[in-house]
């Protein structure tokens, strides 16, 4: 893999008003790795990205390294980072070519070389044929790709993207998410992007750092975050698992709606969760646990049902196929022991 290794060493940020936006954090991003910073609003992801960029000075004792170079006190313009902002921040009075070539011009790259690099990047970002257009004549998705092209044209050491898809409407976002994932992979540049959308993080990132209240709760591959969450926050934030909170009597877990058979070879776990898609509807006669349908949404490939009475909190399941029980129906459930997430 090409690219720069980025390392945050004991990085923290407390704002003058006392807000601890980032608690002391260590992060390493390998050369060519794509890291997603995922978390709810206010968890500190933008602050971390801005510290990586050199737009925010972290607390004393924090260190930022690009490879072996300590860049903590180097400002953004000397750090060689490419930034893609939520708003794109393109120059509206310049053409696509001028926007993409801007960073190279500032660096004093000669005309001929600049044109070659701009053409190369435009092709990479699937913008051929749009070079002479003005920014105002582009769609949202095209603007997003111009912003990306402009950021990568000067061959930055690290590419940083702040909610790169959030300005697009939902239908376009799905298409562009896959496209952005493909372009970033082809670039094989060290990249960090901020998002609050888990499907976006999963589609684009090699690894995801799930953040909550100023710290990273878990950093893992999308698969591991989903299958083996290590905290209750991660289990519920990524994929919306149901928490099974009940009394364990040695053989079964007693919940308000019935029982789930359980056996533990080691100590009883503190947290037990089950994913929505792992719960099966079964005949009431064969069920050991029940619920009543209180919400029912059709989502194309499946229904999402909300059930009351299973646990103290509302319980969600997904039902594949062309039909699902109606609101008010009492249903029997099977919660397979092998599908439980325990920690
Ligand atoms: P969002 O998704 O809403 O952008 P975020 O996870 O990116 O959220 P940050 O922007 O990093 O969160 O903010 C983390 C915390 O720091 C929040 O509580 C925010 O209000 C606070 N904060 C951010 N910038 C400042 C500032 N300049 N002064 C004081 N507090 C700030």
Tab-separated table of C-alpha atoms and ligand atoms in Angstrom:
chain	number	residue	atom	x	y	z
A	1	UNK	CA	0.000	0.000	0.000
A	2	UNK	CA	1.177	3.506	-0.770
A	3	UNK	CA	0.548	6.542	1.359
A	4	UNK	CA	1.285	7.949	4.724
A	5	UNK	CA	0.821	6.390	8.122
A	6	UNK	CA	-1.131	8.728	10.386
A	7	UNK	CA	-0.869	8.495	14.145
A	8	UNK	CA	-2.608	10.374	16.937
A	9	UNK	CA	-0.780	9.954	20.184
A	10	UNK	CA	-2.638	10.868	23.384
A	11	UNK	CA	-4.650	13.476	21.460
A	12	UNK	CA	-7.291	15.397	23.357
A	13	UNK	CA	-9.225	18.632	22.920
A	14	UNK	CA	-10.847	20.765	25.563
A	15	UNK	CA	-12.420	23.973	24.253
A	16	UNK	CA	-11.987	27.237	26.184
A	17	UNK	CA	-15.571	26.941	27.478
A	18	UNK	CA	-14.591	23.660	29.166
A	19	UNK	CA	-16.208	21.243	26.665
A	20	UNK	CA	-14.118	18.078	26.459
A	21	UNK	CA	-14.770	17.368	22.790
A	22	UNK	CA	-12.081	14.670	22.604
A	23	UNK	CA	-10.726	12.663	25.539
A	24	UNK	CA	-7.110	11.401	25.313
A	25	UNK	CA	-7.073	9.151	22.253
A	26	UNK	CA	-4.538	7.003	20.377
A	27	UNK	CA	-5.277	6.137	16.748
A	28	UNK	CA	-3.103	4.709	13.993
A	29	UNK	CA	-4.221	4.718	10.364
A	30	UNK	CA	-2.041	2.513	8.165
A	31	UNK	CA	-0.801	3.687	4.743
A	32	UNK	CA	-3.652	3.406	2.238
A	33	UNK	CA	-6.215	2.564	4.913
A	34	UNK	CA	-9.677	4.144	4.840
A	35	UNK	CA	-10.888	4.911	8.364
A	36	UNK	CA	-14.471	5.963	9.091
A	37	UNK	CA	-15.230	8.030	12.200
A	38	UNK	CA	-18.801	7.095	13.087
A	39	UNK	CA	-20.935	8.378	15.923
A	40	UNK	CA	-23.888	10.496	16.957
A	41	UNK	CA	-23.944	14.272	16.806
A	42	UNK	CA	-21.548	15.894	19.236
A	43	UNK	CA	-19.413	12.782	19.913
A	44	UNK	CA	-16.205	14.489	18.778
A	45	UNK	CA	-15.643	13.093	15.284
A	46	UNK	CA	-15.279	16.451	13.536
A	47	UNK	CA	-12.932	17.611	16.281
A	48	UNK	CA	-10.721	14.574	15.687
A	49	UNK	CA	-10.731	15.146	11.927
A	50	UNK	CA	-9.846	18.814	12.394
A	51	UNK	CA	-6.944	17.862	14.665
A	52	UNK	CA	-5.678	15.500	11.947
A	53	UNK	CA	-6.018	18.317	9.415
A	54	UNK	CA	-4.245	20.938	11.474
A	55	UNK	CA	-7.380	23.081	11.714
A	56	UNK	CA	-7.683	22.547	15.467
A	57	UNK	CA	-4.819	22.693	17.947
A	58	UNK	CA	-5.161	19.791	20.415
A	59	UNK	CA	-4.394	20.057	24.148
A	60	UNK	CA	-0.835	20.174	25.342
A	61	UNK	CA	0.719	16.713	25.405
A	62	UNK	CA	-1.122	15.612	22.241
A	63	UNK	CA	0.910	14.517	19.230
A	64	UNK	CA	0.014	14.035	15.564
A	65	UNK	CA	2.440	12.114	13.329
A	66	UNK	CA	2.497	11.696	9.570
A	67	UNK	CA	4.857	8.733	9.199
A	68	UNK	CA	7.724	9.578	11.571
A	69	UNK	CA	7.223	13.340	11.303
A	70	UNK	CA	5.644	15.173	14.237
A	71	UNK	CA	3.176	17.554	12.531
A	72	UNK	CA	1.339	18.670	15.687
A	73	UNK	CA	2.419	22.276	15.301
A	74	UNK	CA	2.432	22.384	11.509
A	75	UNK	CA	-0.531	24.368	10.096
A	76	UNK	CA	-2.899	22.848	7.525
A	77	UNK	CA	-1.337	24.589	4.524
A	78	UNK	CA	2.039	22.995	5.252
A	79	UNK	CA	0.759	19.563	6.264
A	80	UNK	CA	-0.091	18.259	2.793
A	81	UNK	CA	-3.647	17.179	3.522
A	82	UNK	CA	-6.533	17.110	1.076
A	83	UNK	CA	-9.878	18.151	2.550
A	84	UNK	CA	-13.392	17.536	1.285
A	85	UNK	CA	-15.918	19.583	3.201
A	86	UNK	CA	-19.612	18.911	3.719
A	87	UNK	CA	-20.438	22.027	1.704
A	88	UNK	CA	-17.715	21.243	-0.923
A	89	UNK	CA	-16.535	24.876	-0.695
A	90	UNK	CA	-15.840	25.008	-4.446
A	91	UNK	CA	-15.015	28.283	-6.189
A	92	UNK	CA	-18.261	29.103	-8.045
A	93	UNK	CA	-16.629	31.563	-10.452
A	94	UNK	CA	-14.112	28.994	-11.709
A	95	UNK	CA	-14.532	26.084	-14.107
A	96	UNK	CA	-14.179	22.476	-13.034
A	97	UNK	CA	-10.620	22.415	-14.429
A	98	UNK	CA	-9.669	25.599	-12.567
A	99	UNK	CA	-11.102	24.278	-9.327
A	100	UNK	CA	-9.288	20.962	-9.621
A	101	UNK	CA	-6.028	22.651	-10.631
A	102	UNK	CA	-6.191	25.296	-7.918
A	103	UNK	CA	-3.987	23.552	-5.360
A	104	UNK	CA	-1.393	22.766	-8.024
A	105	UNK	CA	-1.359	26.388	-9.189
A	106	UNK	CA	-0.823	27.613	-5.623
A	107	UNK	CA	2.084	25.181	-5.350
A	108	UNK	CA	3.578	26.674	-8.522
A	109	UNK	CA	3.261	23.549	-10.663
A	110	UNK	CA	3.988	24.547	-14.322
A	111	UNK	CA	1.030	24.757	-16.737
A	112	UNK	CA	1.785	21.655	-18.792
A	113	UNK	CA	2.350	19.411	-15.807
A	114	UNK	CA	-0.724	20.862	-14.155
A	115	UNK	CA	-2.902	20.068	-17.150
A	116	UNK	CA	-1.667	16.486	-17.243
A	117	UNK	CA	-2.359	15.952	-13.548
A	118	UNK	CA	-5.791	17.619	-13.739
A	119	UNK	CA	-6.777	15.415	-16.709
A	120	UNK	CA	-5.608	12.357	-14.841
A	121	UNK	CA	-7.598	13.253	-11.724
A	122	UNK	CA	-10.712	14.200	-13.717
A	123	UNK	CA	-10.635	10.774	-15.360
A	124	UNK	CA	-10.140	9.108	-12.008
A	125	UNK	CA	-13.121	10.917	-10.519
A	126	UNK	CA	-15.262	10.227	-13.596
A	127	UNK	CA	-15.487	13.856	-14.607
A	128	UNK	CA	-14.150	13.686	-18.162
A	129	UNK	CA	-16.135	15.905	-20.461
A	130	UNK	CA	-17.025	18.327	-17.661
A	131	UNK	CA	-13.649	20.080	-17.405
A	132	UNK	CA	-14.748	23.382	-18.943
A	133	UNK	CA	-18.144	23.568	-17.219
A	134	UNK	CA	-18.782	26.133	-14.560
A	135	UNK	CA	-19.541	24.828	-11.074
A	136	UNK	CA	-23.043	26.281	-11.185
A	137	UNK	CA	-23.861	23.972	-14.126
A	138	UNK	CA	-23.146	20.786	-12.168
A	139	UNK	CA	-25.396	18.413	-10.230
A	140	UNK	CA	-24.827	17.778	-6.534
A	141	UNK	CA	-23.113	14.488	-7.226
A	142	UNK	CA	-20.810	16.051	-9.816
A	143	UNK	CA	-19.892	18.829	-7.399
A	144	UNK	CA	-19.039	16.263	-4.796
A	145	UNK	CA	-16.658	14.548	-7.227
A	146	UNK	CA	-15.081	17.897	-8.182
A	147	UNK	CA	-14.435	18.553	-4.488
A	148	UNK	CA	-12.796	15.142	-4.227
A	149	UNK	CA	-10.758	15.721	-7.400
A	150	UNK	CA	-9.581	19.106	-6.128
A	151	UNK	CA	-8.523	17.577	-2.818
A	152	UNK	CA	-6.522	14.729	-4.357
A	153	UNK	CA	-4.942	16.606	-7.297
A	154	UNK	CA	-1.883	17.867	-5.333
A	155	UNK	CA	-1.234	14.259	-4.145
A	156	UNK	CA	-1.746	14.982	-0.443
A	157	UNK	CA	-0.242	12.689	2.170
A	158	UNK	CA	-3.622	12.241	3.831
A	159	UNK	CA	-7.166	12.759	2.551
A	160	UNK	CA	-9.773	13.974	5.047
A	161	UNK	CA	-13.505	14.051	4.312
A	162	UNK	CA	-16.098	15.666	6.563
A	163	UNK	CA	-19.546	14.157	5.946
A	164	UNK	CA	-18.832	14.089	2.194
A	165	UNK	CA	-22.290	12.871	1.184
A	166	UNK	CA	-24.543	14.714	3.594
A	167	UNK	CA	-25.435	17.533	1.195
A	168	UNK	CA	-27.025	15.084	-1.262
A	169	UNK	CA	-30.588	13.837	-1.256
A	170	UNK	CA	-31.219	10.284	-0.091
A	171	UNK	CA	-31.635	8.586	-3.481
A	172	UNK	CA	-28.443	10.076	-4.876
A	173	UNK	CA	-26.524	9.413	-1.700
A	174	UNK	CA	-26.761	5.629	-2.064
A	175	UNK	CA	-25.401	5.686	-5.599
A	176	UNK	CA	-22.641	8.120	-4.760
A	177	UNK	CA	-21.708	6.251	-1.629
A	178	UNK	CA	-20.794	3.206	-3.720
A	179	UNK	CA	-19.020	5.384	-6.262
A	180	UNK	CA	-17.017	7.226	-3.594
A	181	UNK	CA	-16.072	3.880	-2.036
A	182	UNK	CA	-14.776	2.665	-5.412
A	183	UNK	CA	-12.821	5.873	-6.133
A	184	UNK	CA	-11.231	5.957	-2.677
A	185	UNK	CA	-10.214	2.325	-3.008
A	186	UNK	CA	-8.629	2.982	-6.405
A	187	UNK	CA	-6.750	5.997	-5.054
A	188	UNK	CA	-5.170	3.841	-2.312
A	189	UNK	CA	-4.489	6.979	-0.311
A	190	UNK	CA	-4.695	7.146	3.478
A	191	UNK	CA	-8.173	8.559	4.054
A	192	UNK	CA	-10.277	9.419	7.075
A	193	UNK	CA	-13.920	10.381	6.770
A	194	UNK	CA	-16.562	11.492	9.231
A	195	UNK	CA	-20.112	10.256	9.078
A	196	UNK	CA	-23.080	9.648	11.336
A	197	UNK	CA	-24.519	7.137	8.854
A	198	UNK	CA	-23.558	3.554	9.586
A	199	UNK	CA	-24.328	2.181	6.124
A	200	UNK	CA	-22.063	4.869	4.655
A	201	UNK	CA	-19.291	3.962	7.084
A	202	UNK	CA	-19.680	0.264	6.322
A	203	UNK	CA	-19.686	0.739	2.556
A	204	UNK	CA	-16.631	2.983	2.432
A	205	UNK	CA	-14.305	2.158	5.328
A	206	UNK	CA	-11.716	-0.560	5.868
A	207	UNK	CA	-12.037	0.042	9.589
A	208	UNK	CA	-14.494	2.126	11.582
A	209	UNK	CA	-13.916	3.931	14.867
A	210	UNK	CA	-17.265	4.153	16.659
A	211	UNK	CA	-17.199	7.251	18.831
A	212	UNK	CA	-19.309	8.216	21.809
A	213	UNK	CA	-18.925	11.139	24.200
A	214	UNK	CA	-15.431	12.165	23.106
A	215	UNK	CA	-13.883	8.719	22.863
A	216	UNK	CA	-13.542	5.719	20.604
A	217	UNK	CA	-15.682	2.866	21.940
A	218	UNK	CA	-14.486	0.335	19.379
A	219	UNK	CA	-12.287	0.363	16.303
A	220	UNK	CA	-12.791	-2.600	14.029
A	221	UNK	CA	-13.709	-3.835	10.577
A	222	UNK	CA	-17.367	-3.305	9.638
A	223	UNK	CA	-17.959	-7.065	9.959
A	224	UNK	CA	-16.452	-7.293	13.437
A	225	UNK	CA	-18.335	-4.249	14.691
A	226	UNK	CA	-21.552	-5.819	13.543
A	227	UNK	CA	-20.915	-9.392	14.645
A	228	UNK	CA	-18.844	-8.825	17.751
A	229	UNK	CA	-19.620	-5.473	19.345
A	230	UNK	CA	-17.694	-4.953	22.562
A	231	UNK	CA	-19.903	-2.351	24.231
A	232	UNK	CA	-23.645	-1.837	24.612
A	233	UNK	CA	-23.379	1.466	22.758
A	234	UNK	CA	-21.770	-0.162	19.717
A	235	UNK	CA	-24.296	-3.028	19.706
A	236	UNK	CA	-27.225	-0.623	19.573
A	237	UNK	CA	-25.679	2.142	17.440
A	238	UNK	CA	-24.375	-0.205	14.743
A	239	UNK	CA	-27.246	-2.243	13.365
A	240	UNK	CA	-29.699	-1.596	16.193
A	241	UNK	CA	-29.447	-4.843	18.210
A	242	UNK	CA	-32.076	-5.590	20.871
A	243	UNK	CA	-30.912	-5.761	24.447
A	244	UNK	CA	-32.154	-8.803	26.397
A	245	UNK	CA	-32.358	-7.648	29.970
A	246	UNK	CA	-33.769	-10.246	32.327
A	247	UNK	CA	-33.184	-12.621	35.208
A	248	UNK	CA	-31.011	-15.685	34.566
A	249	UNK	CA	-31.884	-18.761	36.606
A	250	UNK	CA	-29.116	-21.091	35.448
A	251	UNK	CA	-30.964	-22.487	32.414
A	252	UNK	CA	-33.092	-19.755	30.939
A	253	UNK	CA	-33.196	-16.000	30.778
A	254	UNK	CA	-36.571	-14.765	32.026
A	255	UNK	CA	-37.906	-11.798	30.099
A	256	UNK	CA	-41.320	-10.072	30.335
A	257	UNK	CA	-42.490	-11.982	27.220
A	258	UNK	CA	-41.204	-15.454	28.129
A	259	UNK	CA	-37.922	-17.299	28.297
A	260	UNK	CA	-34.785	-17.756	26.211
A	261	UNK	CA	-32.802	-20.960	26.874
A	262	UNK	CA	-29.222	-20.140	27.791
A	263	UNK	CA	-26.168	-22.018	28.925
A	264	UNK	CA	-22.821	-20.581	29.816
A	265	UNK	CA	-19.588	-22.451	29.982
A	266	UNK	CA	-17.922	-19.484	31.628
A	267	UNK	CA	-19.241	-16.615	33.726
A	268	UNK	CA	-22.622	-15.087	33.009
A	269	UNK	CA	-22.172	-12.123	30.644
A	270	UNK	CA	-23.170	-8.642	31.675
A	271	UNK	CA	-24.728	-7.790	28.315
A	272	UNK	CA	-26.828	-9.981	26.027
A	273	UNK	CA	-28.107	-8.702	22.666
A	274	UNK	CA	-29.824	-10.205	19.640
A	275	UNK	CA	-29.906	-8.778	16.127
A	276	UNK	CA	-33.279	-7.978	14.579
A	277	UNK	CA	-32.754	-10.380	11.680
A	278	UNK	CA	-31.793	-13.295	13.951
A	279	UNK	CA	-35.174	-13.458	15.689
A	280	UNK	CA	-37.627	-15.814	13.957
A	281	UNK	CA	-41.404	-15.864	13.971
A	282	UNK	CA	-42.747	-19.295	14.961
A	283	UNK	CA	-46.154	-20.866	15.705
A	284	UNK	CA	-47.443	-19.655	19.019
A	285	UNK	CA	-47.808	-23.285	20.137
A	286	UNK	CA	-44.072	-23.878	19.697
A	287	UNK	CA	-42.902	-20.582	21.160
A	288	UNK	CA	-41.392	-19.874	24.544
A	289	UNK	CA	-41.492	-16.136	24.177
A	290	UNK	CA	-44.165	-13.806	22.765
A	291	UNK	CA	-44.804	-10.244	21.779
A	292	UNK	CA	-47.513	-8.032	20.299
A	293	UNK	CA	-46.983	-6.114	17.071
A	294	UNK	CA	-47.076	-2.382	17.786
A	295	UNK	CA	-45.358	-1.094	14.630
A	296	UNK	CA	-45.060	-2.428	11.100
A	297	UNK	CA	-43.103	-0.839	8.256
A	298	UNK	CA	-42.632	-2.246	4.754
A	299	UNK	CA	-39.064	-1.759	3.495
A	300	UNK	CA	-39.126	-3.466	0.099
A	301	UNK	CA	-37.077	-6.565	0.825
A	302	UNK	CA	-38.524	-7.039	4.310
A	303	UNK	CA	-40.835	-5.734	7.006
A	304	UNK	CA	-39.604	-4.213	10.196
A	305	UNK	CA	-41.858	-5.000	13.137
A	306	UNK	CA	-41.775	-3.361	16.526
A	307	UNK	CA	-43.039	-5.622	19.288
A	308	UNK	CA	-44.111	-4.752	22.774
A	309	UNK	CA	-44.191	-7.141	25.704
A	310	UNK	CA	-41.007	-9.052	24.800
A	311	UNK	CA	-38.622	-6.920	26.839
A	312	UNK	CA	-39.077	-3.805	28.891
A	313	UNK	CA	-37.982	-1.743	25.864
A	314	UNK	CA	-39.578	-1.965	22.389
A	315	UNK	CA	-38.168	-4.949	20.512
A	316	UNK	CA	-37.484	-4.862	16.757
A	317	UNK	CA	-37.392	-7.748	14.319
A	318	UNK	CA	-37.127	-7.972	10.555
A	319	UNK	CA	-39.377	-10.308	8.625
A	320	UNK	CA	-38.327	-11.206	5.071
A	321	UNK	CA	-40.879	-11.941	2.385
A	322	UNK	CA	-44.155	-10.617	1.123
A	323	UNK	CA	-46.251	-10.566	4.260
A	324	UNK	CA	-45.940	-10.014	7.978
A	325	UNK	CA	-48.303	-10.035	10.977
A	326	UNK	CA	-50.488	-6.952	11.347
A	327	UNK	CA	-50.467	-4.389	14.147
A	328	UNK	CA	-52.145	-5.824	17.237
A	329	UNK	CA	-51.292	-9.470	16.410
A	330	UNK	CA	-49.733	-11.634	19.112
A	331	UNK	CA	-46.735	-13.532	17.765
A	332	UNK	CA	-44.506	-16.374	18.920
A	333	UNK	CA	-40.742	-15.911	18.635
A	334	UNK	CA	-37.651	-18.042	18.493
A	335	UNK	CA	-34.419	-16.433	19.668
A	336	UNK	CA	-31.667	-18.917	18.745
A	337	UNK	CA	-28.989	-19.184	21.388
A	338	UNK	CA	-26.195	-19.358	18.816
A	339	UNK	CA	-27.154	-15.913	17.514
A	340	UNK	CA	-26.860	-14.127	20.861
A	341	UNK	CA	-24.196	-11.452	21.226
A	342	UNK	CA	-22.742	-11.623	24.719
A	343	UNK	CA	-20.047	-9.709	26.493
B	1	LIG	P1	-21.753	16.547	14.471
B	1	LIG	O1	-22.030	15.229	13.801
B	1	LIG	O2	-22.979	17.175	15.042
B	1	LIG	O3	-20.940	17.480	13.639
B	1	LIG	P2	-19.374	15.748	15.953
B	1	LIG	O4	-19.317	14.356	16.462
B	1	LIG	O5	-18.595	16.046	14.756
B	1	LIG	O6	-20.878	16.196	15.787
B	1	LIG	P3	-17.817	17.818	17.235
B	1	LIG	O7	-18.132	18.868	16.234
B	1	LIG	O8	-16.465	17.214	17.218
B	1	LIG	O9	-18.899	16.650	17.182
B	1	LIG	O10	-18.100	18.420	18.679
B	1	LIG	C1	-17.838	17.724	19.873
B	1	LIG	C2	-18.294	18.565	21.060
B	1	LIG	O11	-17.503	19.746	21.130
B	1	LIG	C3	-19.727	19.012	20.965
B	1	LIG	O12	-20.280	18.988	22.260
B	1	LIG	C4	-19.617	20.442	20.443
B	1	LIG	O13	-20.711	21.206	20.860
B	1	LIG	C5	-18.323	20.901	21.076
B	1	LIG	N1	-17.630	21.921	20.280
B	1	LIG	C6	-17.256	21.863	18.982
B	1	LIG	N2	-16.601	22.961	18.587
B	1	LIG	C7	-16.563	23.784	19.680
B	1	LIG	C8	-16.024	25.081	19.948
B	1	LIG	N3	-15.379	25.760	19.007
B	1	LIG	N4	-16.189	25.588	21.193
B	1	LIG	C9	-16.822	24.882	22.151
B	1	LIG	N5	-17.340	23.656	21.976
B	1	LIG	C10	-17.212	23.111	20.771
